[in-house]
Amino acid sequence: MFDHRLITQRLMLEPVREEHAALVFHEMNDARLWRFFPHLRPMSVADLRILYRKWQAGKSPSTPDEIWENWICMRTEDQTPVGSTQATIFADQTALIAYAVYVRFERQGYAREAVRSVLEHSQKAHRCHKIFAEMDRRNSASINVVRSLGFTPVSDGGNARDIAYELAL
Ligand SMILES: CC(C)(COP(=O)(O)OP(=O)(O)OC[C@H]1O[C@@H](n2cnc3c(N)ncnc32)[C@H](O)[C@@H]1OP(=O)(O)O)[C@@H](O)C(=O)NCCC(=O)NCCS
């Protein structure tokens, strides 16, 4: 597997490793980050470590055609982790992205900066032609992130709770 480290103006996106769990758990241990998906919240460093170990493998044993790429976003100037982002790349060269910025670093443009580099990477490295993102309809922060990058709502996508956005590359 190739190294998918990404560099932006202010961030280094480091491929996730299980050792990152101890570094970022205190930032992730905040209910505000999990407001729209509390069932996904890791409750301990050990839980997070298990998750990151799985992601570090880069693919799921049950869906070997999918590539999983997960990054911890570090601020370049002081190596502080500010959030994380991920892309699941499917065999049809589409991808599903997700992202989080730790609460004390919100509203500084980090999500948009990180996601933009993931979009460029998905196109260059994986020849993706379409990117999707799904979120709770009430998650206006997340909706504004994708809108500001040119995503539009999928006409018949989503369900009562979630909405899907897409971007053709
Ligand atoms: C969604 C999230 C990643 C946004 O991160 P962020 O770094 O604060 O976002 P940015 O600073 O890059 O902002 C991008 C745009 O969203 C807007 N935005 C950010 N937070 C917002 C909020 N709470 N309410 C409304 N708009 C918001 C910004 O104003 C900006 O839009 P603009 O350029 O038109 O002003 C962050 O709030 C988060 O991690 N939330 C919890 C996890 C989550 O919901 N992830 C998404 C799941 S798909």
mmCIF file with all atom_site columns, N, CA and C in Angstrom, residues 106-133:
data_model
loop_
_atom_site.group_PDB
_atom_site.id
_atom_site.type_symbol
_atom_site.label_atom_id
_atom_site.label_alt_id
_atom_site.label_comp_id
_atom_site.label_asym_id
_atom_site.label_entity_id
_atom_site.label_seq_id
_atom_site.pdbx_PDB_ins_code
_atom_site.Cartn_x
_atom_site.Cartn_y
_atom_site.Cartn_z
_atom_site.occupancy
_atom_site.B_iso_or_equiv
_atom_site.pdbx_formal_charge
_atom_site.auth_seq_id
_atom_site.auth_comp_id
_atom_site.auth_asym_id
_atom_site.auth_atom_id
_atom_site.pdbx_PDB_model_num
ATOM 1  N N  . GLU A 1 106 ? -12.770 24.149 16.040  1.00 0.00 ? 106 GLU A N  1
ATOM 2  C CA . GLU A 1 106 ? -13.813 24.381 15.042  1.00 0.00 ? 106 GLU A CA 1
ATOM 3  C C  . GLU A 1 106 ? -13.810 25.817 14.523  1.00 0.00 ? 106 GLU A C  1
ATOM 4  N N  . ARG A 1 107 ? -14.423 25.960 13.362  1.00 0.00 ? 107 ARG A N  1
ATOM 5  C CA . ARG A 1 107 ? -14.665 27.255 12.715  1.00 0.00 ? 107 ARG A CA 1
ATOM 6  C C  . ARG A 1 107 ? -13.385 28.030 12.431  1.00 0.00 ? 107 ARG A C  1
ATOM 7  N N  . GLN A 1 108 ? -12.339 27.290 12.063  1.00 0.00 ? 108 GLN A N  1
ATOM 8  C CA . GLN A 1 108 ? -11.094 27.934 11.627  1.00 0.00 ? 108 GLN A CA 1
ATOM 9  C C  . GLN A 1 108 ? -10.726 27.464 10.223  1.00 0.00 ? 108 GLN A C  1
ATOM 10 N N  . GLY A 1 109 ? -11.690 26.837 9.565   1.00 0.00 ? 109 GLY A N  1
ATOM 11 C CA . GLY A 1 109 ? -11.448 26.406 8.178   1.00 0.00 ? 109 GLY A CA 1
ATOM 12 C C  . GLY A 1 109 ? -10.688 25.095 8.048   1.00 0.00 ? 109 GLY A C  1
ATOM 13 N N  . TYR A 1 110 ? -10.459 24.376 9.168   1.00 0.00 ? 110 TYR A N  1
ATOM 14 C CA . TYR A 1 110 ? -9.665  23.147 9.078   1.00 0.00 ? 110 TYR A CA 1
ATOM 15 C C  . TYR A 1 110 ? -10.405 22.029 8.332   1.00 0.00 ? 110 TYR A C  1
ATOM 16 N N  . ALA A 1 111 ? -11.722 21.920 8.569   1.00 0.00 ? 111 ALA A N  1
ATOM 17 C CA . ALA A 1 111 ? -12.446 20.837 7.882   1.00 0.00 ? 111 ALA A CA 1
ATOM 18 C C  . ALA A 1 111 ? -12.390 21.045 6.371   1.00 0.00 ? 111 ALA A C  1
ATOM 19 N N  . ARG A 1 112 ? -12.678 22.251 5.954   1.00 0.00 ? 112 ARG A N  1
ATOM 20 C CA . ARG A 1 112 ? -12.669 22.506 4.502   1.00 0.00 ? 112 ARG A CA 1
ATOM 21 C C  . ARG A 1 112 ? -11.278 22.253 3.912   1.00 0.00 ? 112 ARG A C  1
ATOM 22 N N  . GLU A 1 113 ? -10.241 22.700 4.621   1.00 0.00 ? 113 GLU A N  1
ATOM 23 C CA . GLU A 1 113 ? -8.873  22.533 4.106   1.00 0.00 ? 113 GLU A CA 1
ATOM 24 C C  . GLU A 1 113 ? -8.509  21.047 3.995   1.00 0.00 ? 113 GLU A C  1
ATOM 25 N N  . ALA A 1 114 ? -8.873  20.283 5.010   1.00 0.00 ? 114 ALA A N  1
ATOM 26 C CA . ALA A 1 114 ? -8.539  18.842 5.001   1.00 0.00 ? 114 ALA A CA 1
ATOM 27 C C  . ALA A 1 114 ? -9.348  18.107 3.925   1.00 0.00 ? 114 ALA A C  1
ATOM 28 N N  . VAL A 1 115 ? -10.640 18.408 3.867   1.00 0.00 ? 115 VAL A N  1
ATOM 29 C CA . VAL A 1 115 ? -11.487 17.694 2.899   1.00 0.00 ? 115 VAL A CA 1
ATOM 30 C C  . VAL A 1 115 ? -11.065 18.031 1.477   1.00 0.00 ? 115 VAL A C  1
ATOM 31 N N  . ARG A 1 116 ? -10.706 19.294 1.242   1.00 0.00 ? 116 ARG A N  1
ATOM 32 C CA . ARG A 1 116 ? -10.274 19.657 -0.117  1.00 0.00 ? 116 ARG A CA 1
ATOM 33 C C  . ARG A 1 116 ? -9.085  18.788 -0.549  1.00 0.00 ? 116 ARG A C  1
ATOM 34 N N  . SER A 1 117 ? -8.150  18.563 0.355   1.00 0.00 ? 117 SER A N  1
ATOM 35 C CA . SER A 1 117 ? -6.979  17.768 -0.037  1.00 0.00 ? 117 SER A CA 1
ATOM 36 C C  . SER A 1 117 ? -7.352  16.296 -0.235  1.00 0.00 ? 117 SER A C  1
ATOM 37 N N  . VAL A 1 118 ? -8.351  15.814 0.515   1.00 0.00 ? 118 VAL A N  1
ATOM 38 C CA . VAL A 1 118 ? -8.812  14.429 0.326   1.00 0.00 ? 118 VAL A CA 1
ATOM 39 C C  . VAL A 1 118 ? -9.494  14.286 -1.050  1.00 0.00 ? 118 VAL A C  1
ATOM 40 N N  . LEU A 1 119 ? -10.204 15.316 -1.457  1.00 0.00 ? 119 LEU A N  1
ATOM 41 C CA . LEU A 1 119 ? -10.844 15.284 -2.783  1.00 0.00 ? 119 LEU A CA 1
ATOM 42 C C  . LEU A 1 119 ? -9.775  15.214 -3.880  1.00 0.00 ? 119 LEU A C  1
ATOM 43 N N  . GLU A 1 120 ? -8.762  16.065 -3.755  1.00 0.00 ? 120 GLU A N  1
ATOM 44 C CA . GLU A 1 120 ? -7.697  16.081 -4.779  1.00 0.00 ? 120 GLU A CA 1
ATOM 45 C C  . GLU A 1 120 ? -6.989  14.738 -4.819  1.00 0.00 ? 120 GLU A C  1
ATOM 46 N N  . HIS A 1 121 ? -6.715  14.209 -3.639  1.00 0.00 ? 121 HIS A N  1
ATOM 47 C CA . HIS A 1 121 ? -6.035  12.916 -3.543  1.00 0.00 ? 121 HIS A CA 1
ATOM 48 C C  . HIS A 1 121 ? -6.893  11.789 -4.158  1.00 0.00 ? 121 HIS A C  1
ATOM 49 N N  . SER A 1 122 ? -8.193  11.808 -3.880  1.00 0.00 ? 122 SER A N  1
ATOM 50 C CA . SER A 1 122 ? -9.072  10.743 -4.388  1.00 0.00 ? 122 SER A CA 1
ATOM 51 C C  . SER A 1 122 ? -9.085  10.752 -5.910  1.00 0.00 ? 122 SER A C  1
ATOM 52 N N  . GLN A 1 123 ? -9.052  11.956 -6.463  1.00 0.00 ? 123 GLN A N  1
ATOM 53 C CA . GLN A 1 123 ? -9.057  12.071 -7.921  1.00 0.00 ? 123 GLN A CA 1
ATOM 54 C C  . GLN A 1 123 ? -7.712  11.628 -8.510  1.00 0.00 ? 123 GLN A C  1
ATOM 55 N N  . LYS A 1 124 ? -6.624  12.133 -7.911  1.00 0.00 ? 124 LYS A N  1
ATOM 56 C CA . LYS A 1 124 ? -5.289  11.842 -8.473  1.00 0.00 ? 124 LYS A CA 1
ATOM 57 C C  . LYS A 1 124 ? -4.877  10.403 -8.251  1.00 0.00 ? 124 LYS A C  1
ATOM 58 N N  . ALA A 1 125 ? -4.995  9.934  -7.026  1.00 0.00 ? 125 ALA A N  1
ATOM 59 C CA . ALA A 1 125 ? -4.445  8.617  -6.686  1.00 0.00 ? 125 ALA A CA 1
ATOM 60 C C  . ALA A 1 125 ? -5.385  7.470  -7.033  1.00 0.00 ? 125 ALA A C  1
ATOM 61 N N  . HIS A 1 126 ? -6.690  7.739  -6.993  1.00 0.00 ? 126 HIS A N  1
ATOM 62 C CA . HIS A 1 126 ? -7.650  6.639  -7.196  1.00 0.00 ? 126 HIS A CA 1
ATOM 63 C C  . HIS A 1 126 ? -8.561  6.854  -8.397  1.00 0.00 ? 126 HIS A C  1
ATOM 64 N N  . ARG A 1 127 ? -8.327  7.983  -9.119  1.00 0.00 ? 127 ARG A N  1
ATOM 65 C CA . ARG A 1 127 ? -9.147  8.268  -10.319 1.00 0.00 ? 127 ARG A CA 1
ATOM 66 C C  . ARG A 1 127 ? -10.641 8.331  -9.988  1.00 0.00 ? 127 ARG A C  1
ATOM 67 N N  . CYS A 1 128 ? -10.950 8.773  -8.778  1.00 0.00 ? 128 CYS A N  1
ATOM 68 C CA . CYS A 1 128 ? -12.375 8.892  -8.422  1.00 0.00 ? 128 CYS A CA 1
ATOM 69 C C  . CYS A 1 128 ? -13.017 9.986  -9.270  1.00 0.00 ? 128 CYS A C  1
ATOM 70 N N  . HIS A 1 129 ? -14.245 9.740  -9.693  1.00 0.00 ? 129 HIS A N  1
ATOM 71 C CA . HIS A 1 129 ? -14.953 10.722 -10.512 1.00 0.00 ? 129 HIS A CA 1
ATOM 72 C C  . HIS A 1 129 ? -16.147 11.310 -9.754  1.00 0.00 ? 129 HIS A C  1
ATOM 73 N N  . LYS A 1 130 ? -16.507 10.697 -8.642  1.00 0.00 ? 130 LYS A N  1
ATOM 74 C CA . LYS A 1 130 ? -17.615 11.251 -7.855  1.00 0.00 ? 130 LYS A CA 1
ATOM 75 C C  . LYS A 1 130 ? -17.384 10.972 -6.367  1.00 0.00 ? 130 LYS A C  1
ATOM 76 N N  . ILE A 1 131 ? -17.666 11.983 -5.556  1.00 0.00 ? 131 ILE A N  1
ATOM 77 C CA . ILE A 1 131 ? -17.475 11.857 -4.111  1.00 0.00 ? 131 ILE A CA 1
ATOM 78 C C  . ILE A 1 131 ? -18.814 12.118 -3.429  1.00 0.00 ? 131 ILE A C  1
ATOM 79 N N  . PHE A 1 132 ? -19.115 11.304 -2.449  1.00 0.00 ? 132 PHE A N  1
ATOM 80 C CA . PHE A 1 132 ? -20.351 11.451 -1.684  1.00 0.00 ? 132 PHE A CA 1
ATOM 81 C C  . PHE A 1 132 ? -20.027 11.773 -0.216  1.00 0.00 ? 132 PHE A C  1
ATOM 82 N N  . ALA A 1 133 ? -20.968 12.450 0.431   1.00 0.00 ? 133 ALA A N  1
ATOM 83 C CA . ALA A 1 133 ? -20.905 12.643 1.882   1.00 0.00 ? 133 ALA A CA 1
ATOM 84 C C  . ALA A 1 133 ? -22.333 12.528 2.400   1.00 0.00 ? 133 ALA A C  1
#
